[in-house]
Every structure is written in C-alpha cells, then in structure tokens.
Amino acid sequence: MSSAFPHPRDPLHGVTLETIVTQLAQRHGWEEMGYRIPVRCFLNDPSVKSSLTFLRKTPWARKRVEEWFAAEAAEHPPELPPPGVEL
C-alpha cells in the first residue's frame, strides 16, 4: 500500500531516488543542482538516467541529494487530509 503522505519520522520513506532527482531538477534546474553538489552528472549533459547511475554508485553524493530533498520536505510538508477522509 502506497501513501501520498510521508512517514512521520522519515521524509524519504517510500520515495524513490528517481523521484528525488526528478523533483529537484524540476524545482531547481540542473545548473543549481551542479552548483550545490558539483558532480559531472549534474554539470555536463545532465539527465535523470546518468544521475541515477552515478548516485547509486556514489554514497556520499546520494546522501547529499537525499539530505537536500529531505530538508525541503521538512520546510514544506504536504497538507494532511481533513479528519474522516481516508486515503
């Protein structure tokens, strides 16, 4: 069962790395991503596919991307449904 609302203690719960990279690229653009985390997959001919390949093999970079996404999720949590509304 998948939920549109994050786990209360883990903003990355149920969120794929592809979703994280795609959302960050849409919100900030590849240039900003390359500025914040200067890796070639963000700076030279960036794509979601090349980024996923790199991040899956490079724990320190993946951690920085996930921390950035989690920090934004903490700043802007999704609205909860009104009481009595089931998902």
CSV table of C-alpha atoms in Angstrom, one decimal:
chain,number,residue,atom,x,y,z
A,1,MET,CA,0.0,0.0,0.0
A,2,SER,CA,1.4,3.4,-1.0
A,3,SER,CA,0.6,6.6,0.6
A,4,ALA,CA,0.8,10.2,-0.7
A,5,PHE,CA,1.8,11.3,2.7
A,6,PRO,CA,5.3,10.7,4.1
A,7,HIS,CA,6.2,8.6,7.1
A,8,PRO,CA,6.1,10.9,10.1
A,9,ARG,CA,9.8,10.4,11.0
A,10,ASP,CA,11.3,9.7,7.6
A,11,PRO,CA,10.7,12.1,4.8
A,12,LEU,CA,12.4,9.7,2.3
A,13,HIS,CA,10.1,6.8,3.2
A,14,GLY,CA,8.6,5.4,0.0
A,15,VAL,CA,10.3,8.0,-2.2
A,16,THR,CA,12.5,6.6,-5.0
A,17,LEU,CA,15.8,8.1,-5.9
A,18,GLU,CA,14.4,8.7,-9.4
A,19,THR,CA,11.6,10.8,-7.9
A,20,ILE,CA,14.0,12.7,-5.8
A,21,VAL,CA,16.3,13.6,-8.7
A,22,THR,CA,13.4,14.4,-11.0
A,23,GLN,CA,11.7,16.7,-8.5
A,24,LEU,CA,14.9,18.5,-7.6
A,25,ALA,CA,15.7,19.0,-11.3
A,26,GLN,CA,12.2,20.4,-11.9
A,27,ARG,CA,12.3,22.7,-8.9
A,28,HIS,CA,15.8,24.0,-9.2
A,29,GLY,CA,17.3,23.0,-12.6
A,30,TRP,CA,20.4,21.1,-13.3
A,31,GLU,CA,22.6,24.2,-13.1
A,32,GLU,CA,21.6,24.8,-9.4
A,33,MET,CA,22.0,21.1,-8.6
A,34,GLY,CA,25.5,21.2,-10.1
A,35,TYR,CA,26.3,24.3,-8.1
A,36,ARG,CA,25.1,22.8,-4.8
A,37,ILE,CA,26.6,19.3,-5.5
A,38,PRO,CA,29.4,19.8,-8.1
A,39,VAL,CA,29.4,16.4,-9.8
A,40,ARG,CA,29.7,15.8,-13.6
A,41,CYS,CA,26.3,14.1,-13.9
A,42,PHE,CA,24.7,17.4,-12.9
A,43,LEU,CA,27.1,19.7,-14.8
A,44,ASN,CA,27.9,18.0,-18.1
A,45,ASP,CA,25.0,16.9,-20.3
A,46,PRO,CA,22.8,16.1,-17.3
A,47,SER,CA,20.0,13.6,-17.3
A,48,VAL,CA,18.0,11.7,-14.8
A,49,LYS,CA,19.4,8.4,-16.1
A,50,SER,CA,23.1,9.4,-15.8
A,51,SER,CA,22.4,10.9,-12.4
A,52,LEU,CA,20.8,7.8,-11.1
A,53,THR,CA,23.7,5.7,-12.3
A,54,PHE,CA,26.2,7.9,-10.6
A,55,LEU,CA,24.3,8.4,-7.4
A,56,ARG,CA,23.6,4.6,-6.9
A,57,LYS,CA,27.4,4.0,-7.1
A,58,THR,CA,28.5,7.1,-5.0
A,59,PRO,CA,27.2,7.0,-1.4
A,60,TRP,CA,28.4,10.5,-0.4
A,61,ALA,CA,26.7,12.2,-3.4
A,62,ARG,CA,23.5,10.2,-2.9
A,63,LYS,CA,23.5,11.2,0.7
A,64,ARG,CA,23.8,14.9,-0.1
A,65,VAL,CA,21.0,14.7,-2.7
A,66,GLU,CA,18.7,12.9,-0.2
A,67,GLU,CA,19.5,15.3,2.6
A,68,TRP,CA,18.7,18.3,0.3
A,69,PHE,CA,15.4,16.7,-0.7
A,70,ALA,CA,14.6,15.8,3.0
A,71,ALA,CA,15.4,19.4,4.1
A,72,GLU,CA,13.0,20.8,1.6
A,73,ALA,CA,10.3,18.2,2.6
A,74,ALA,CA,10.7,19.3,6.2
A,75,GLU,CA,10.3,23.0,5.2
A,76,HIS,CA,7.2,22.3,3.1
A,77,PRO,CA,5.3,19.3,4.4
A,78,PRO,CA,2.3,18.2,2.4
A,79,GLU,CA,-1.1,19.1,3.8
A,80,LEU,CA,-2.9,16.3,5.6
A,81,PRO,CA,-6.4,15.4,4.6
A,82,PRO,CA,-9.3,16.6,6.7
A,83,PRO,CA,-10.3,14.3,9.6
A,84,GLY,CA,-12.5,11.5,8.5
A,85,VAL,CA,-11.1,11.4,4.9
A,86,GLU,CA,-9.4,8.1,4.1
A,87,LEU,CA,-6.7,7.7,1.5
